[in-house]
Short mmCIF file of C-alpha atoms and ligand atoms in Angstrom, two decimals:
data_model
loop_
_atom_site.label_atom_id
_atom_site.label_comp_id
_atom_site.label_asym_id
_atom_site.label_seq_id
_atom_site.Cartn_x
_atom_site.Cartn_y
_atom_site.Cartn_z
CA MET O 1 4.04 10.05 -6.00
CA ILE O 2 6.71 11.80 -8.02
CA ALA O 3 9.12 9.81 -10.22
CA ALA O 4 12.70 9.45 -9.09
CA GLU O 5 13.82 11.08 -12.35
CA LEU O 6 11.65 14.10 -11.72
CA PHE O 7 12.97 14.40 -8.13
CA CYS O 8 16.65 14.48 -9.47
CA ASP O 9 15.90 16.58 -12.50
CA GLU O 10 13.96 19.29 -10.59
CA LEU O 11 16.84 19.68 -8.14
CA ALA O 12 19.43 19.66 -10.90
CA GLN O 13 17.65 22.37 -12.77
CA ARG O 14 17.67 24.45 -9.67
CA GLY O 15 21.42 24.25 -9.49
CA PHE O 16 21.83 21.36 -6.94
CA THR O 17 24.84 19.55 -8.41
CA VAL O 18 25.73 17.21 -5.49
CA ALA O 19 23.79 15.10 -3.10
CA SER O 20 24.98 13.19 -0.04
CA GLY O 21 23.43 10.95 2.51
CA VAL O 22 23.01 7.67 4.27
CA PRO O 23 20.31 5.54 2.53
CA CYS O 24 16.68 4.95 3.48
CA SER O 25 14.71 2.77 1.15
CA PHE O 26 12.37 5.73 0.62
CA PHE O 27 15.21 7.39 -1.36
CA GLY O 28 16.31 4.23 -3.19
CA GLY O 29 15.18 5.76 -6.54
CA PRO O 30 17.06 9.05 -6.43
CA ILE O 31 20.22 7.48 -5.05
CA ALA O 32 20.22 4.84 -7.79
CA LEU O 33 19.86 7.40 -10.45
CA LEU O 34 22.52 9.72 -9.00
CA SER O 35 24.93 6.92 -8.51
CA ARG O 36 25.09 6.45 -12.23
CA THR O 37 27.09 9.66 -12.59
CA PRO O 38 30.39 9.70 -10.56
CA GLY O 39 30.54 12.74 -8.27
CA SER O 40 26.76 13.25 -8.11
CA TYR O 41 26.20 11.37 -4.93
CA VAL O 42 28.46 11.09 -1.97
CA PRO O 43 27.66 7.92 0.16
CA ALA O 44 28.48 9.41 3.58
CA ALA O 45 29.66 7.36 6.51
CA ASN O 46 26.93 8.90 8.70
CA GLU O 47 24.35 11.62 8.40
CA GLY O 48 26.35 14.33 10.16
CA ALA O 49 29.11 13.78 7.61
CA ALA O 50 26.55 14.02 4.78
CA LEU O 51 25.33 17.40 6.06
CA ALA O 52 28.87 18.74 6.54
CA THR O 53 29.80 17.68 3.00
CA ALA O 54 26.76 19.57 1.66
CA ALA O 55 27.77 22.57 3.75
CA GLY O 56 31.21 22.42 2.24
CA VAL O 57 29.69 22.57 -1.23
CA ALA O 58 27.58 25.59 -0.17
CA LEU O 59 30.61 27.35 1.42
CA ALA O 60 32.35 27.02 -1.95
CA GLY O 61 29.35 28.67 -3.69
CA GLY O 62 27.58 25.54 -4.91
CA ARG O 63 24.30 23.82 -3.95
CA ALA O 64 23.99 20.45 -2.42
CA TYR O 65 21.19 18.41 -0.74
CA VAL O 66 21.13 15.69 1.82
CA MET O 67 18.95 12.61 2.08
CA LEU O 68 18.55 10.54 5.24
CA GLN O 69 16.26 8.41 7.23
CA ASN O 70 14.77 10.11 10.29
CA SER O 71 16.47 7.48 12.48
CA GLY O 72 19.70 9.38 11.50
CA LEU O 73 18.57 12.78 12.69
CA GLY O 74 20.41 12.18 15.91
CA ASN O 75 23.71 11.91 13.93
CA LEU O 76 22.79 15.10 12.05
CA VAL O 77 21.84 17.43 14.92
CA ASN O 78 25.36 18.31 15.98
CA PRO O 79 26.60 19.66 12.62
CA LEU O 80 23.10 21.09 12.05
CA THR O 81 23.08 23.22 15.19
CA SER O 82 26.75 24.05 15.44
CA LEU O 83 27.72 24.36 11.80
CA VAL O 84 24.83 24.89 9.46
CA MET O 85 22.63 26.96 11.82
CA THR O 86 25.49 28.80 13.51
CA TYR O 87 27.27 29.82 10.37
CA GLN O 88 24.01 30.12 8.44
CA VAL O 89 25.16 27.84 5.60
CA PRO O 90 22.26 27.11 3.24
CA VAL O 91 21.71 23.40 2.90
CA LEU O 92 18.51 21.53 1.83
CA THR O 93 17.71 18.26 3.66
CA PHE O 94 15.27 15.51 2.81
CA VAL O 95 14.29 13.29 5.72
CA SER O 96 12.13 10.13 5.35
CA LEU O 97 9.30 9.70 7.76
CA ARG O 98 9.66 6.18 9.25
CA GLY O 99 7.26 5.47 12.20
CA TRP O 100 4.87 8.12 11.03
CA PRO O 101 1.91 8.80 11.04
CA ASP O 102 1.17 5.44 12.80
CA PRO O 103 4.13 3.94 14.58
CA ALA O 104 2.21 0.60 14.74
CA ASP O 105 2.74 0.34 10.99
CA ASP O 106 6.55 0.33 11.36
CA GLU O 107 9.30 -1.32 13.28
CA PRO O 108 9.59 -0.53 17.09
CA GLN O 109 12.87 1.43 16.71
CA HIS O 110 11.09 4.01 14.62
CA GLU O 111 8.42 4.80 17.08
CA VAL O 112 10.16 7.49 19.22
CA MET O 113 11.76 9.39 16.27
CA GLY O 114 8.57 8.95 14.15
CA GLY O 115 6.68 11.00 16.70
CA LEU O 116 9.45 13.43 17.24
CA THR O 117 10.54 14.43 13.70
CA HIS O 118 8.07 17.24 13.18
CA PRO O 119 8.35 18.60 16.76
CA LEU O 120 12.15 18.36 16.68
CA LEU O 121 12.35 20.65 13.62
CA ASP O 122 9.75 22.95 15.19
CA LEU O 123 11.85 23.12 18.28
CA LEU O 124 14.98 23.99 16.25
CA GLY O 125 12.96 26.65 14.49
CA LEU O 126 13.62 25.24 11.02
CA PRO O 127 11.31 25.62 8.11
CA HIS O 128 9.92 22.33 6.89
CA TRP O 129 7.41 20.92 4.44
CA ARG O 130 5.97 17.45 3.93
CA LEU O 131 5.95 15.62 0.63
CA GLY O 132 3.11 13.06 0.69
CA ALA O 133 2.48 9.98 -1.29
CA ASP O 134 -0.46 11.74 -2.99
CA ASP O 135 1.64 14.76 -4.02
CA GLY O 136 2.60 15.27 -7.61
CA PRO O 137 5.12 17.35 -9.55
CA GLU O 138 3.39 20.74 -8.94
CA ARG O 139 3.43 20.25 -5.18
CA PHE O 140 7.11 19.22 -5.33
CA ALA O 141 7.99 22.26 -7.32
CA GLU O 142 5.98 24.46 -4.92
CA ILE O 143 7.91 23.00 -1.92
CA LEU O 144 11.22 23.41 -3.54
CA GLY O 145 10.32 27.06 -4.48
CA ALA O 146 9.50 27.81 -0.87
CA ALA O 147 12.54 25.99 0.42
CA GLU O 148 14.80 27.97 -1.97
CA ALA O 149 13.40 31.25 -0.55
CA THR O 150 14.63 30.15 2.87
CA LEU O 151 17.99 29.11 1.54
CA GLU O 152 18.43 32.66 0.20
CA LYS O 153 18.10 33.80 3.83
CA GLY O 154 20.89 31.34 4.96
CA GLN O 155 18.41 28.97 6.55
CA ALA O 156 18.36 25.16 6.54
CA PRO O 157 15.04 23.98 5.07
CA PHE O 158 13.82 20.43 5.55
CA VAL O 159 11.42 18.35 3.37
CA LEU O 160 9.88 15.43 5.22
CA VAL O 161 9.12 12.58 2.84
CA GLU O 162 6.37 10.08 3.38
CA LYS O 163 6.52 6.40 2.32
CA GLY O 164 5.77 6.14 -1.39
CA ALA O 165 6.18 9.83 -2.13
CA VAL O 166 9.15 9.32 -4.46
CA GLY O 167 9.36 6.49 -7.07
CA LYS O 168 12.03 3.79 -7.49
CA ALA O 169 14.70 3.32 -10.12
CA ALA O 170 17.20 0.72 -11.07
CA GLY O 171 20.67 1.20 -9.60
CA PRO O 172 24.11 0.59 -11.12
CA VAL O 173 24.99 -2.92 -12.17
CA PRO O 174 25.88 -4.86 -8.97
CA ALA O 175 29.52 -5.69 -8.26
CA GLU O 176 30.91 -9.17 -9.14
CA ASP O 177 30.03 -11.88 -6.60
CA GLU O 178 33.27 -13.85 -7.36
CA GLY O 179 35.19 -14.67 -4.20
CA ARG O 180 32.26 -13.74 -1.93
CA LEU O 181 30.50 -16.15 0.44
CA ASP O 182 26.89 -16.63 1.13
CA SER O 183 26.01 -14.58 4.12
CA ALA O 184 23.49 -17.08 5.62
CA GLU O 185 26.23 -19.79 5.57
CA VAL O 186 28.66 -17.43 7.33
CA VAL O 187 26.03 -16.43 9.93
CA ARG O 188 25.15 -20.20 10.48
CA LEU O 189 28.85 -20.99 11.02
CA VAL O 190 29.55 -18.09 13.27
CA SER O 191 26.55 -18.88 15.47
CA LYS O 192 27.74 -22.40 15.76
CA LEU O 193 31.35 -21.30 16.56
CA ALA O 194 30.01 -18.86 19.21
CA ASP O 195 29.01 -22.02 21.05
CA GLY O 196 26.72 -20.48 23.66
CA ASP O 197 28.64 -17.23 24.01
CA PRO O 198 26.82 -13.89 23.48
CA VAL O 199 26.41 -12.59 19.91
CA VAL O 200 25.50 -8.94 19.24
CA ALA O 201 24.09 -8.59 15.70
CA THR O 202 23.92 -5.33 13.79
CA THR O 203 20.70 -3.75 12.46
CA GLY O 204 19.01 -4.78 9.18
CA TYR O 205 19.27 -8.08 7.34
CA THR O 206 22.17 -9.47 9.43
CA GLY O 207 20.27 -9.55 12.72
CA ARG O 208 17.24 -10.91 10.88
CA GLU O 209 19.41 -13.68 9.28
CA LEU O 210 20.82 -14.67 12.69
CA PHE O 211 17.26 -14.71 14.17
CA GLY O 212 16.02 -16.88 11.23
CA ILE O 213 18.84 -19.34 11.37
CA ASP O 214 19.52 -19.72 15.11
CA ASP O 215 17.34 -17.78 17.51
CA GLN O 216 18.93 -18.00 20.99
CA PRO O 217 18.49 -15.97 24.16
CA ARG O 218 22.19 -15.10 24.02
CA ASN O 219 21.72 -13.20 20.79
CA PHE O 220 21.18 -9.47 20.97
CA TYR O 221 19.29 -8.44 17.79
CA MET O 222 19.84 -4.70 17.14
CA GLN O 223 17.10 -2.90 15.27
CA GLY O 224 18.34 0.65 14.77
CA SER O 225 21.41 2.11 16.55
CA MET O 226 23.29 1.55 13.31
CA GLY O 227 27.07 1.36 13.85
CA HIS O 228 26.89 0.71 17.62
CA ALA O 229 26.94 -3.13 17.69
CA SER O 230 30.66 -3.18 18.42
CA SER O 231 30.36 -0.54 21.19
CA ILE O 232 27.63 -2.60 22.79
CA ALA O 233 29.82 -5.66 22.53
CA LEU O 234 32.73 -3.67 24.05
CA GLY O 235 30.64 -2.91 27.11
CA VAL O 236 29.55 -6.55 27.40
CA ALA O 237 33.11 -7.78 26.97
CA MET O 238 34.35 -5.49 29.74
CA ALA O 239 31.60 -6.53 32.05
CA GLU O 240 32.01 -10.25 31.24
CA PRO O 241 35.75 -10.78 30.79
CA GLU O 242 35.48 -14.52 31.12
CA ARG O 243 33.29 -15.04 28.06
CA THR O 244 34.01 -14.49 24.42
CA VAL O 245 31.75 -11.84 23.01
CA VAL O 246 31.01 -11.97 19.22
CA VAL O 247 29.83 -9.05 17.13
CA LEU O 248 28.20 -9.68 13.82
CA ASP O 249 28.54 -6.45 11.89
CA GLY O 250 27.92 -4.94 8.43
CA ASP O 251 30.35 -2.79 6.38
CA GLY O 252 27.94 0.13 6.23
CA ALA O 253 27.53 -0.02 10.04
CA VAL O 254 31.30 -0.30 10.72
CA LEU O 255 32.01 2.70 8.46
CA MET O 256 29.28 4.73 10.10
CA HIS O 257 31.07 4.91 13.46
CA MET O 258 34.59 3.72 12.50
CA GLY O 259 36.14 5.60 15.45
CA THR O 260 34.84 2.78 17.59
CA LEU O 261 37.62 0.52 16.21
CA SER O 262 40.10 2.81 18.07
CA SER O 263 38.01 2.79 21.30
CA ILE O 264 37.96 -0.97 21.17
CA SER O 265 41.71 -1.13 20.56
CA ASP O 266 42.34 1.30 23.41
CA GLN O 267 40.38 -0.87 25.86
CA ALA O 268 41.77 -4.05 24.22
CA PRO O 269 39.13 -6.49 25.47
CA ALA O 270 40.95 -9.87 25.12
CA ASN O 271 37.56 -11.57 24.66
CA LEU O 272 36.02 -9.65 21.71
CA VAL O 273 35.69 -11.19 18.21
CA HIS O 274 34.42 -8.77 15.62
CA VAL O 275 32.97 -10.46 12.55
CA VAL O 276 32.17 -8.18 9.55
CA LEU O 277 29.97 -9.29 6.69
CA ASP O 278 31.29 -6.99 3.93
CA ASN O 279 28.93 -7.06 0.95
CA GLY O 280 29.92 -3.60 -0.25
CA ILE O 281 26.30 -2.32 -0.01
CA HIS O 282 23.71 -1.18 2.38
CA GLU O 283 21.57 -4.21 1.48
CA SER O 284 18.88 -3.72 4.06
CA THR O 285 17.81 -0.37 2.41
CA GLY O 286 17.96 -1.58 -1.16
CA GLY O 287 21.59 -2.13 -2.09
CA GLN O 288 23.11 1.33 -2.26
CA ARG O 289 26.88 1.05 -2.29
CA THR O 290 29.00 1.72 0.73
CA THR O 291 32.58 2.95 0.55
CA SER O 292 34.05 -0.42 1.57
CA THR O 293 35.63 -0.85 -1.86
CA ALA O 294 37.74 2.27 -1.09
CA THR O 295 38.66 1.15 2.49
CA ARG O 296 39.91 -2.29 3.60
CA ILE O 297 38.23 -2.49 6.98
CA GLU O 298 40.51 -5.25 8.31
CA GLU O 299 43.54 -3.06 7.57
CA VAL O 300 41.95 -0.13 9.34
CA ALA O 301 41.26 -2.46 12.31
CA VAL O 302 44.98 -3.46 12.51
CA ALA O 303 46.00 0.13 12.16
CA ALA O 304 43.56 1.07 14.90
CA GLY O 305 45.19 -1.43 17.24
CA TYR O 306 43.27 -4.73 16.93
CA ARG O 307 45.58 -7.67 17.74
CA THR O 308 44.65 -9.43 14.51
CA ALA O 309 42.30 -8.83 11.53
CA HIS O 310 41.89 -11.11 8.52
CA ARG O 311 39.87 -11.25 5.30
CA CYS O 312 38.49 -14.73 4.73
CA HIS O 313 37.39 -16.22 1.39
CA SER O 314 36.17 -19.58 2.53
CA LEU O 315 34.12 -21.03 5.37
CA ASP O 316 37.20 -23.13 6.38
CA GLU O 317 39.20 -19.90 6.63
CA VAL O 318 36.46 -18.32 8.75
CA ARG O 319 36.48 -21.36 11.08
CA THR O 320 40.24 -21.28 11.39
CA ARG O 321 40.50 -17.54 12.09
CA PHE O 322 37.59 -17.63 14.49
CA GLU O 323 39.10 -20.52 16.53
CA GLU O 324 42.51 -18.71 16.58
CA ALA O 325 40.72 -15.59 17.74
CA ARG O 326 39.07 -17.53 20.60
CA ARG O 327 42.42 -18.88 21.83
CA ALA O 328 44.58 -15.74 21.71
CA PRO O 329 43.90 -12.46 23.45
CA GLY O 330 41.93 -10.02 21.29
CA PRO O 331 40.35 -7.83 20.07
CA HIS O 332 40.27 -9.63 16.75
CA LEU O 333 38.44 -8.91 13.49
CA VAL O 334 37.36 -11.41 10.86
CA LEU O 335 36.06 -9.94 7.66
CA ILE O 336 34.20 -11.93 5.07
CA PRO O 337 33.27 -10.55 1.65
CA THR O 338 29.68 -11.68 1.23
CA LYS O 339 27.25 -11.86 -1.77
CA ARG O 340 24.07 -9.90 -2.15
CA ARG O 341 21.34 -11.93 -0.57
CA THR O 342 18.85 -13.77 -2.71
CA GLY O 343 15.50 -15.25 -1.70
CA ALA O 344 13.26 -14.24 1.14
CA VAL O 345 14.77 -12.24 4.06
CA PRO O 346 13.95 -13.83 7.39
CA PRO O 347 11.37 -11.98 9.57
CA ARG O 348 12.41 -9.44 12.16
CA ALA O 349 13.22 -10.68 15.70
CA THR O 350 10.64 -8.10 17.01
CA ASN O 351 7.86 -9.92 15.09
CA THR O 352 8.31 -12.71 17.62
CA HIS O 353 9.97 -11.07 20.70
CA THR O 354 9.40 -7.57 22.10
CA PRO O 355 12.51 -5.43 22.48
CA GLU O 356 12.25 -5.82 26.23
CA ALA O 357 12.12 -9.63 25.89
CA ILE O 358 15.23 -9.54 23.65
CA ARG O 359 16.97 -7.41 26.36
CA ASP O 360 15.90 -9.69 29.26
CA ARG O 361 16.72 -12.97 27.55
CA PHE O 362 20.19 -11.57 26.69
CA SER O 363 20.93 -10.28 30.08
CA ALA O 364 19.72 -13.46 31.69
CA ALA O 365 21.89 -15.55 29.35
CA LEU O 366 24.92 -13.37 30.21
CA ARG O 367 24.41 -13.59 33.93
CA LYS O 368 23.08 -17.10 34.00
CA ALA O 369 20.62 -15.74 36.53
CA ALA O 370 17.16 -14.28 36.72
CA PRO O 371 16.59 -11.29 34.43
CA PRO O 372 17.73 -8.11 36.02
CA SER O 373 15.08 -5.49 36.88
CA PHE O 374 15.61 -2.24 34.92
C1 TPP Z 1 21.50 6.22 11.83
C2 TPP Z 1 20.85 5.31 10.82
N1 TPP Z 1 20.92 5.67 9.49
C3 TPP Z 1 20.30 4.94 8.56
C4 TPP Z 1 19.63 3.77 8.88
C5 TPP Z 1 18.90 2.94 7.89
N2 TPP Z 1 19.61 1.69 7.65
C6 TPP Z 1 19.12 0.50 8.22
S1 TPP Z 1 20.08 -0.83 7.89
C7 TPP Z 1 21.06 0.10 6.84
C8 TPP Z 1 22.14 -0.56 6.02
C9 TPP Z 1 23.25 -1.18 6.83
O1 TPP Z 1 24.33 -1.47 6.01
P1 TPP Z 1 25.29 -2.65 6.29
O2 TPP Z 1 25.81 -2.41 7.74
O3 TPP Z 1 26.36 -2.72 5.25
O4 TPP Z 1 24.41 -4.00 6.35
P2 TPP Z 1 23.60 -4.70 5.19
O5 TPP Z 1 22.32 -3.90 5.13
O6 TPP Z 1 24.34 -4.67 3.91
O7 TPP Z 1 23.35 -6.10 5.73
C10 TPP Z 1 20.61 1.47 6.83
C11 TPP Z 1 21.32 2.51 6.05
C12 TPP Z 1 19.58 3.42 10.26
N3 TPP Z 1 18.95 2.33 10.73
N4 TPP Z 1 20.20 4.22 11.19
#
């Protein structure tokens, strides 16, 4: 393992002045350290945006690197192939290796990409190295030296980072909790208010919290597909116009694919209630900040075309806004500033149900009929 300080210092000494990315817990240390100095780390909405930001720095003559989870490679491939590779802009990318070497040691959503991360880079013809948990500073310097040589040729080198390869570090002091609600209480209330109607819960701690508090067949627990809960709900709402469809979302997830707010507004499903737990951080990956302090998501929703959007500071307010949303045609958004979670996080739904079981239960609950055959 190399220390997070060494990771950042080595790169800084080599002239990398900016980093961008979407967090993976494997990079919690470097992101925490970089976040202490404004302008050193850009919390990107999604991995493609992180790569494009680093490309912009390179176009202006600087050096930047990107850090992401391999689950985000799909978001990165478009600007990788059509910008970085086509224009030969030198950018260095670090990708965590979830679901590798043994997918059975990780969550099910990492299995496919875990096995494909090395072959995908091979297929793209990109140089790549692996930083292992047993590697020390010399090996890291060697990898960076080799990667720099490919940068000189306008290539896009990748360093694949194993679990435990980079150390942890304390992040900036967390934001004040004043005026924020307890997420578990909000999830409990929303699940009750959903009253048998379908709930699509975003990836990470939110879905786990819903599973732990009120496991129901009508809940669709996402693991992965970050940012797409509201699109799934849009599809369900269009197919089931008679039922209210509830989305339980996170600020990081909404920001990742914010254009969806416009798609939802354009289709204007009357039966969609979008609940956003805005804790200002990517809590599921260690608490790295999102950009929700810069952007009031409820105001964006209204500007995008939602019928109503409200920020709620009490459970009573959540209840009132939710009940109003059920009565009047939507789409509606209810945003609740929530606190950082304390205590044990509930287990993942897939510890109990297979992904196929979650799918079948949900579909059956929607159709009130036998599970469809896929
Ligand atoms: C495309 C993609 N990038 C990164 C991740 C890793 N990841 C899992 S949960 C999560 C944080 C989600 O943040 P937010 O929506 O604010 O919810 P919170 O964790 O705060 O509950 C991240 C970055 C992922 N699953 N998918």
